[in-house]
Structure formats: structure tokens, C-alpha cells
Coordinates of N, CA and C in Angstrom, one line a residue:
X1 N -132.6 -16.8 180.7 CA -133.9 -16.7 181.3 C -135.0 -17.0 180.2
X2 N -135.9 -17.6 180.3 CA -137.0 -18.6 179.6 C -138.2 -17.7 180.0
X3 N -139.1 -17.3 179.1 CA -140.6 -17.2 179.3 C -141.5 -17.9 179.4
X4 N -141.8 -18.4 180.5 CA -143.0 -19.5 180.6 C -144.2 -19.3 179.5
X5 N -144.6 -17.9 179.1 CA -145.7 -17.7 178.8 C -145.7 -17.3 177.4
X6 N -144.6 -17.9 176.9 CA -143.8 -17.8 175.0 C -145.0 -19.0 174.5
X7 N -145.3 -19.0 173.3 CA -145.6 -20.2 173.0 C -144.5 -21.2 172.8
X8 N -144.4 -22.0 172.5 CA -143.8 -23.5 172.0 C -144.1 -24.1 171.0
X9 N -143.6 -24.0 169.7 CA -144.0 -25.2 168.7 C -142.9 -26.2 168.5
X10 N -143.9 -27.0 168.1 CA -142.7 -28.2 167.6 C -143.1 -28.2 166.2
X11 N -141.9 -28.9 165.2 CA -142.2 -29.3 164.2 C -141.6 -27.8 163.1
X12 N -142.3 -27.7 161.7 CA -141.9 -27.1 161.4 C -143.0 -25.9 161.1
X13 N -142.2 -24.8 160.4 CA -143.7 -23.5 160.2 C -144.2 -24.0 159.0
X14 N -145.6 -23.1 159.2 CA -146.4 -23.0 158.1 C -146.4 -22.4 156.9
X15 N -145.0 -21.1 157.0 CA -144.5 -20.9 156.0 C -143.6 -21.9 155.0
X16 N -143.2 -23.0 155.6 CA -142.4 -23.9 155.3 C -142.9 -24.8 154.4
X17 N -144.0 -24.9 155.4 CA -145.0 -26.0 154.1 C -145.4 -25.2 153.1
X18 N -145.6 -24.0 153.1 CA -146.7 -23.5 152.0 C -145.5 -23.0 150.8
X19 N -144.5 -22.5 151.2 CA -143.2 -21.8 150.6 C -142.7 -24.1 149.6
X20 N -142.8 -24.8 150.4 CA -143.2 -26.1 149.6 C -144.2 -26.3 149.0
X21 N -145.1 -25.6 149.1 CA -146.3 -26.2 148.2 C -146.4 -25.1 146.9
X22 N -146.0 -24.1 147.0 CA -145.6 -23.0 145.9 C -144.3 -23.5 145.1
X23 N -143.0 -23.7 145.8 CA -142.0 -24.5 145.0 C -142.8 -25.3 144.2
X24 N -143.2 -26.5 145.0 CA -143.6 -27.8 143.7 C -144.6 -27.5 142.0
X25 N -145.7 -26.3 142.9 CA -146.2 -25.8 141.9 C -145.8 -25.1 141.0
X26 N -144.4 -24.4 141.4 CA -143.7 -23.9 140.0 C -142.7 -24.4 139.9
X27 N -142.5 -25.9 140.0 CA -141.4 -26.5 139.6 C -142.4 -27.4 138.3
X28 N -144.1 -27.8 139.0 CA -144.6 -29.0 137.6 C -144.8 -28.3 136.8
X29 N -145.2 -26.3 136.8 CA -145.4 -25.4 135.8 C -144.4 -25.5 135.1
X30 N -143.4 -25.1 135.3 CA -141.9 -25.0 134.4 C -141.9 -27.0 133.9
X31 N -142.2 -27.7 134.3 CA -142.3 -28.9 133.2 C -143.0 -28.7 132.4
X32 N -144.3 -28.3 132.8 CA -145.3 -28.1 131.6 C -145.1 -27.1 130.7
X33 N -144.8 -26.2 130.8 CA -144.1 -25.2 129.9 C -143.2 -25.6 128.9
X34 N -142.0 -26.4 129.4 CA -140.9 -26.8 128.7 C -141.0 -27.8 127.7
X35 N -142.6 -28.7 128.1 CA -142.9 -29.6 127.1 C -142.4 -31.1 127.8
X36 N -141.9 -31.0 129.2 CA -141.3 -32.1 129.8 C -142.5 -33.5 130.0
X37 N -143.6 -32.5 130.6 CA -145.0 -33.4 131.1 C -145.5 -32.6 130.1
X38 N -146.8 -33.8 129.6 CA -147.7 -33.8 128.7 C -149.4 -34.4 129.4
X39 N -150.4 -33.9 128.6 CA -151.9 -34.1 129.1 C -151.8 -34.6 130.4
X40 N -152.8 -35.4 130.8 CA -153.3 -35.6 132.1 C -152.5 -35.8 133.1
X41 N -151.4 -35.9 132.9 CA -150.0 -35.8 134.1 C -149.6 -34.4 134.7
X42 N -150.2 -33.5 133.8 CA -150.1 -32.0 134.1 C -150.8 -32.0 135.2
X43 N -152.2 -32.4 134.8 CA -153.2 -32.0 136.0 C -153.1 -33.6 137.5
X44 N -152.7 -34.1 136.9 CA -152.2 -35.3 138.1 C -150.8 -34.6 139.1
X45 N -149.9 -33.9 138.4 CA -149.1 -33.8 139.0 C -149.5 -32.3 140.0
X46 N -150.1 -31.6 139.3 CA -151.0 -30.2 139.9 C -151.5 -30.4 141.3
X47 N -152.6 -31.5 141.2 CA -153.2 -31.6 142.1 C -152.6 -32.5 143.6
X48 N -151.2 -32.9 143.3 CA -150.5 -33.4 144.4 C -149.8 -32.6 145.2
X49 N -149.7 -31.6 145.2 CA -148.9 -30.7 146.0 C -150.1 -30.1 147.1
X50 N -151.6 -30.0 146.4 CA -152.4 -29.6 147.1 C -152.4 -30.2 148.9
X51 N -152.0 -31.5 148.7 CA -151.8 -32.2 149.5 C -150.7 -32.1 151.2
X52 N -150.0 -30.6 150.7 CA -149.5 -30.2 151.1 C -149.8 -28.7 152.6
X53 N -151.4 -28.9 152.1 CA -152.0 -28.2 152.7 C -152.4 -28.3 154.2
X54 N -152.7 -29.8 154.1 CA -152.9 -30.3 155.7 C -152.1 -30.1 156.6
X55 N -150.6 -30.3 156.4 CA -149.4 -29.9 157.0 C -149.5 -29.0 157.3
X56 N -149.6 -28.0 156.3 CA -149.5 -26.4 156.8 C -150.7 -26.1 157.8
X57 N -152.0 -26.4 157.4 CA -153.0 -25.9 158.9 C -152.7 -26.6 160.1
X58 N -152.0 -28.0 160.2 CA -151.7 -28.3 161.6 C -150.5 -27.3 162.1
X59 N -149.8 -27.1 161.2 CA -148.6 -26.3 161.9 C -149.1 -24.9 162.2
X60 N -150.0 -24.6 161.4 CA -151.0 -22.9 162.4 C -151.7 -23.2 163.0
X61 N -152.3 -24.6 163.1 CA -153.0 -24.7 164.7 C -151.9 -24.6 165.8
X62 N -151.1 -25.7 165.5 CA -150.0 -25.8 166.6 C -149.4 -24.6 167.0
X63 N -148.9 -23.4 166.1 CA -148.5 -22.4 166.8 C -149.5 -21.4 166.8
X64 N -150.9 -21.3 166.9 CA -152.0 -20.8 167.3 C -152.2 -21.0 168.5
X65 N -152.1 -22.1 169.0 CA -152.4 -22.3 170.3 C -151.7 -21.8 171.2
X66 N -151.0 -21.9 171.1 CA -149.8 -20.6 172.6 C -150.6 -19.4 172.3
X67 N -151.2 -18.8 171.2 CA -150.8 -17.3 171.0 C -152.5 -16.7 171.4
X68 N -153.4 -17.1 171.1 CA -154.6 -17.0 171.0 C -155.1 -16.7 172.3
X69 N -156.3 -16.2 172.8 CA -156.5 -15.8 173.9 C -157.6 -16.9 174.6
X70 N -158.1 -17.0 173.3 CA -159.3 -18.4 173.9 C -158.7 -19.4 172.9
X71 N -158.8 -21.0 173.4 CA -158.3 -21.8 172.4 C -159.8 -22.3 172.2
X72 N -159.6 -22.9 170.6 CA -160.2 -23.2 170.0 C -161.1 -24.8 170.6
X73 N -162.8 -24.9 170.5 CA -163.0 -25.5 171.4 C -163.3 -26.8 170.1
X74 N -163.5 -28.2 171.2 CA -163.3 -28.6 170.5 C -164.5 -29.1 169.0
X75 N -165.2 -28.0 168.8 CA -166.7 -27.9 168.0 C -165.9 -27.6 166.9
X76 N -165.4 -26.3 167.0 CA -164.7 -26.1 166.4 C -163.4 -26.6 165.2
X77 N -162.8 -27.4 166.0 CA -161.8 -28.3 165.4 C -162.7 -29.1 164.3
X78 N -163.7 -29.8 165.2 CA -164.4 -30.3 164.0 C -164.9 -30.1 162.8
X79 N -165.2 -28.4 163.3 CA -165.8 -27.6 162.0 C -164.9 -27.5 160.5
X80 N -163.6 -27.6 161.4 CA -162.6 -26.9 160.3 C -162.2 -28.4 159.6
X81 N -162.3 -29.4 160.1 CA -162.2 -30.8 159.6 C -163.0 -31.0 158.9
X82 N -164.6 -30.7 158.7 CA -165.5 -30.9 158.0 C -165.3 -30.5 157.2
X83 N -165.0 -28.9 157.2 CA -164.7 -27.8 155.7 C -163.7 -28.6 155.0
X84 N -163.0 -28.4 155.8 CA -161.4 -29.2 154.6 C -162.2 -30.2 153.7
X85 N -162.5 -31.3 154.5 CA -163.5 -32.4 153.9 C -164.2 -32.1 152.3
X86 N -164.8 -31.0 152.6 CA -166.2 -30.5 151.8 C -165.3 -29.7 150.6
X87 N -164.1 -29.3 151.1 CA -163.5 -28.1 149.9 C -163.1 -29.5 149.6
X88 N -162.3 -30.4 149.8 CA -161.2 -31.0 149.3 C -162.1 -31.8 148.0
X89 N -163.3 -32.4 148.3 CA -164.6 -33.0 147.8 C -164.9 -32.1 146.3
X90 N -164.8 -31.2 147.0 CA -165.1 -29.6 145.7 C -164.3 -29.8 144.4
X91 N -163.3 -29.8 145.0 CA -162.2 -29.5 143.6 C -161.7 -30.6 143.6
X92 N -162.1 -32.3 144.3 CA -161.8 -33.1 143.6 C -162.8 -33.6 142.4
X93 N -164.2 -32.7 142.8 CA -165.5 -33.2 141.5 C -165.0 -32.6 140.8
X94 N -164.4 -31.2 140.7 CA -164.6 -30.5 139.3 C -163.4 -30.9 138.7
X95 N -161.9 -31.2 139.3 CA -160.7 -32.4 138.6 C -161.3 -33.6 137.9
X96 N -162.1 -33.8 138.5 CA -162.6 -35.3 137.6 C -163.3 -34.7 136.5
X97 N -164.7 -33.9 136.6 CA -165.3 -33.5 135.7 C -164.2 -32.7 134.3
X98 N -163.4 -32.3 134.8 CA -162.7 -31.8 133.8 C -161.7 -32.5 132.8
X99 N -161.4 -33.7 133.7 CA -160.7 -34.8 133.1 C -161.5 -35.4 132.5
X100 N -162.6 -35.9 133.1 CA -163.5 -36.7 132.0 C -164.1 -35.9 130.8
X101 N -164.5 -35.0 130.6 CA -164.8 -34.0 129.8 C -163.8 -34.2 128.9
X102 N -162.8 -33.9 128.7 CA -161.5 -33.2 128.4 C -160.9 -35.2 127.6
X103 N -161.4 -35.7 128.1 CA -160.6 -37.3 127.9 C -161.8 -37.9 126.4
X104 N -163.1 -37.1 125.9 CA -164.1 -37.5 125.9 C -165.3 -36.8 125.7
X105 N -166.0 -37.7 124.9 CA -168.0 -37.5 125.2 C -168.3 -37.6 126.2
X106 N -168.6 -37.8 127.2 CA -169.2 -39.0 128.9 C -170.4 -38.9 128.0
X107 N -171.2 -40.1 128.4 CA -172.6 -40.0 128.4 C -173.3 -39.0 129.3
X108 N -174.9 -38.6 128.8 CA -175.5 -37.9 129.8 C -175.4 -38.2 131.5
X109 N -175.5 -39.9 131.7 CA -175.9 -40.0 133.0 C -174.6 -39.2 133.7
X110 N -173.4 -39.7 133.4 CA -172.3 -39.2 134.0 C -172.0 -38.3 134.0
X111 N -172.1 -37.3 132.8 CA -172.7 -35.8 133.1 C -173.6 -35.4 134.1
X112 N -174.2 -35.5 133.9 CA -175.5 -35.6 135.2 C -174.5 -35.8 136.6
X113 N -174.1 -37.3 136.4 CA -173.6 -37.3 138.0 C -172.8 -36.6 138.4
X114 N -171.4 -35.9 137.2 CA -170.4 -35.2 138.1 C -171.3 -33.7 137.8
X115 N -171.7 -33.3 137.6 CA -172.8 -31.8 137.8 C -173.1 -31.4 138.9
X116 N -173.9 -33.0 139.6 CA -174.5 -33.2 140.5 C -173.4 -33.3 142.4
X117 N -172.1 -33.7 141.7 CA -171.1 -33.9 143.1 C -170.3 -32.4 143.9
X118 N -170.5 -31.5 142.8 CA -169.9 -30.2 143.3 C -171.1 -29.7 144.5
X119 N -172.4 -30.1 144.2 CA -173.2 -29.5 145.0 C -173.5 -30.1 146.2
X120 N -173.1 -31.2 145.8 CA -173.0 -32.1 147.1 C -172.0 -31.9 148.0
X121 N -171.0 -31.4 147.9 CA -170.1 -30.6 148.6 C -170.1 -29.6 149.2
X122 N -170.8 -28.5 148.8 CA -171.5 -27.0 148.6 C -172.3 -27.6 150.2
X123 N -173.2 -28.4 149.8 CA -173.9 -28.8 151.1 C -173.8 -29.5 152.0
X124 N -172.4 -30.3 152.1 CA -171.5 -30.3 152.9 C -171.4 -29.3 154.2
X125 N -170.4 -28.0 153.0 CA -170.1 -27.1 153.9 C -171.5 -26.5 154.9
X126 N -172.4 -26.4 154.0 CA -173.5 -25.8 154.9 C -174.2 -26.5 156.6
X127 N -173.8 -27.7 155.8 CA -174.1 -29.3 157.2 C -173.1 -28.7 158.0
X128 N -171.3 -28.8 157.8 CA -170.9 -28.2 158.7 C -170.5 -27.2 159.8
X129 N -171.2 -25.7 159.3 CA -172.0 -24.6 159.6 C -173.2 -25.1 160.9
X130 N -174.0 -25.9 160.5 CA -175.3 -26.3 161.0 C -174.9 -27.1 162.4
X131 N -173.6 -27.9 161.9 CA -173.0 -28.3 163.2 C -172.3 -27.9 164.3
X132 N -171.9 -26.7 163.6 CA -170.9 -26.2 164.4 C -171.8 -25.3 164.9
X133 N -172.7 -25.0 164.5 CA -173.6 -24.2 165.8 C -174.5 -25.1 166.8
X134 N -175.2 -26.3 166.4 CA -175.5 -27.1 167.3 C -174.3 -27.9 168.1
X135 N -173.2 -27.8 167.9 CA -172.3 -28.3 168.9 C -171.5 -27.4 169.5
X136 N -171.2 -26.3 169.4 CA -171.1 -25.3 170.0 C -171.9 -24.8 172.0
X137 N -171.1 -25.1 172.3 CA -171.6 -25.2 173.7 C -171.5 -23.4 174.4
X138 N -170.6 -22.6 173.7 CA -170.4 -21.1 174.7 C -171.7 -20.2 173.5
X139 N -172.3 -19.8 174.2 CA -173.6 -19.1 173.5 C -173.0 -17.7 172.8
X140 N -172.5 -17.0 173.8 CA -171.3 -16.4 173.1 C -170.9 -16.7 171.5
X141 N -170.0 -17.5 171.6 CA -169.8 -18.2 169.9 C -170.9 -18.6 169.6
X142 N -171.7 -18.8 169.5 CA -173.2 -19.4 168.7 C -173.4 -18.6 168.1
X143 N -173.5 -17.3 169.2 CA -174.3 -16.2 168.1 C -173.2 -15.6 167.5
X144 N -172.0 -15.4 167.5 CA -170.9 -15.0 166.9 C -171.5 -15.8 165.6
X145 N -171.2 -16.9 165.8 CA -171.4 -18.1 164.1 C -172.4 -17.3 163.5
X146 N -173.7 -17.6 164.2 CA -175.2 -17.1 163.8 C -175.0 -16.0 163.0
X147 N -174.5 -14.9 163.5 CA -174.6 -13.5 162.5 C -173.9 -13.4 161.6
X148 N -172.3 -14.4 161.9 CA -171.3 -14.6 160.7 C -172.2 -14.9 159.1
X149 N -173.0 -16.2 159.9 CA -173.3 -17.2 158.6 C -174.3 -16.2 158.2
X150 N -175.6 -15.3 158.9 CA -176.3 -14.4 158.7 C -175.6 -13.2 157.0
X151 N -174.6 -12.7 157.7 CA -174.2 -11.7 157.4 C -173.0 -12.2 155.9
X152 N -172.5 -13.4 156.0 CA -171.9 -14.0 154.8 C -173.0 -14.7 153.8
X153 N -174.4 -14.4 154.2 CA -175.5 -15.0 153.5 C -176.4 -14.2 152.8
X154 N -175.8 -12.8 153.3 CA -176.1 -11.3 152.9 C -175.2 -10.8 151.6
X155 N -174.1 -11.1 151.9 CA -173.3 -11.1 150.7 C -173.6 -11.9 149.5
X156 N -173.9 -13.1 149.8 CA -173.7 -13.9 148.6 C -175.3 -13.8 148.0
X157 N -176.0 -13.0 148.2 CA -177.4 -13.5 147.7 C -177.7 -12.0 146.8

């Protein structure tokens, strides 16, 4: 006997990916420790497993969706595509700024420029905040957002 009303995933969990993206990270640590990898391969090889991330949130949307009472609409989805977007943008300025740095003098302008790309990301996320409440159609969640972003803007200040 079958429950219609089980969820269903396909594919694999999200522990799976992330329990992989933890392995890889302490598999390039223990290189780097051992003396195996050296300078900028350290941080090249660091930042590829990150990659491993996207996997893992499709497979918690995917088994989110059976479980959840309201599904996620589709403003939403967007929202969390933008974020990814805007973080992933984040910590790829400050990888570069740190390799450049680190490789180097940079001249001022390039200083300047990579200073200037973390915040550009920062305001990213805020853009899609700004969208997810103008595209947001149940008023209900509007103001849910509204007081979230209110009340996480109370903290940070």
C-alpha cells in the first residue's frame, strides 16, 4: 500500500551533495597541509567545490515541494536565483581581490575597482529584495517580506 500524499523525489539528497562538498573540502585541505598543492592552486582548487552548492538547493527544493504546505510561488524562485547570483558575485570579488593582492602591487585604479565589485553585489541582493516584493502577487507574503526586510534592517543598523 502506497501513500498518494508521501512526497516523491527523484535524484539524489541534499545531504549527499553537501556530505560531497565537505569531503572535497577536506580532501584539498589535507593537500594543502601535506605540502601536495602550493599558492594559488590552493585557493583555485577551494573555490570549486563551492560549485557544489547548486545541486544541493535543487535537491531541497525538489524534496521541499511534496512537504511544504504552500509551494513556493513563482516570485519567489526568482528571488532565491537572484541571491545565489549576488552571493556567488560576492565571494567571487573578494577571491579575485585577494589573489590579486596577494600575486602583487595592483595599481590604485584596480584597487579601486575590485573595492568597488563587493558592493555591487551587496546591491544586488537588496534589488532582489525590491523585486521580490514588487513581484510578489499574495499580499499576505508582501507584507511577510516587508516586515522581514524591516525587522533584518533593525538588526543590522
Amino acid at each position: 500500500m502506497t501513500n498518494e500524499n508521501a512526497p516523491t523525489s527523484s535524484g539524489r539528497s541534499p545531504w549527499f551533495w553537501a556530505g560531497l562538498m565537505l569531503g572535497a573540502y577536506g580532501l584539498v585541505g589535507g593537500l594543502a597541509l601535506s605540502g601536495a598543492i602550493e599558492g594559488p592552486a590552493i585557493i583555485i582548487l577551494m573555490v570549486l567545490p563551492f560549485g557544489l552548492v547548486f545541486p544541493m538547493i535543487q535537491a531541497a527544493n525538489r524534496r521541499a515541494d511534496g512537504l511544504s504546505c504552500i509551494g513556493k510561488g513563482e516570485a519567489q524562485r526568482r528571488y532565491i536565483k537572484r541571491v545565489a547570483v549576488s552571493t556567488s558575485l560576492y565571494l567571487a570579488s573578494f577571491a579575485l581581490m585577494t589573489f590579486t593582492n596577494a600575486s602583487g602591487d595592483p595599481s590604485f585604479a584596480l584597487r579601486t575597482f575590485l573595492a568597488v565589485l563587493p558592493g555591487l553585489a551587496i546591491i544586488g541582493v537588496f534589488w532582489a529584495i525590491g523585486r521580490l516584493i514588487i513581484e510578489e502577487q499574495d499580499e499576505f507574503m508582501r507584507m511577510l517580506i516587508v516586515r522581514q526586510s524591516l525587522v533584518a534592517t533593525g538588526f543590522c543598523a
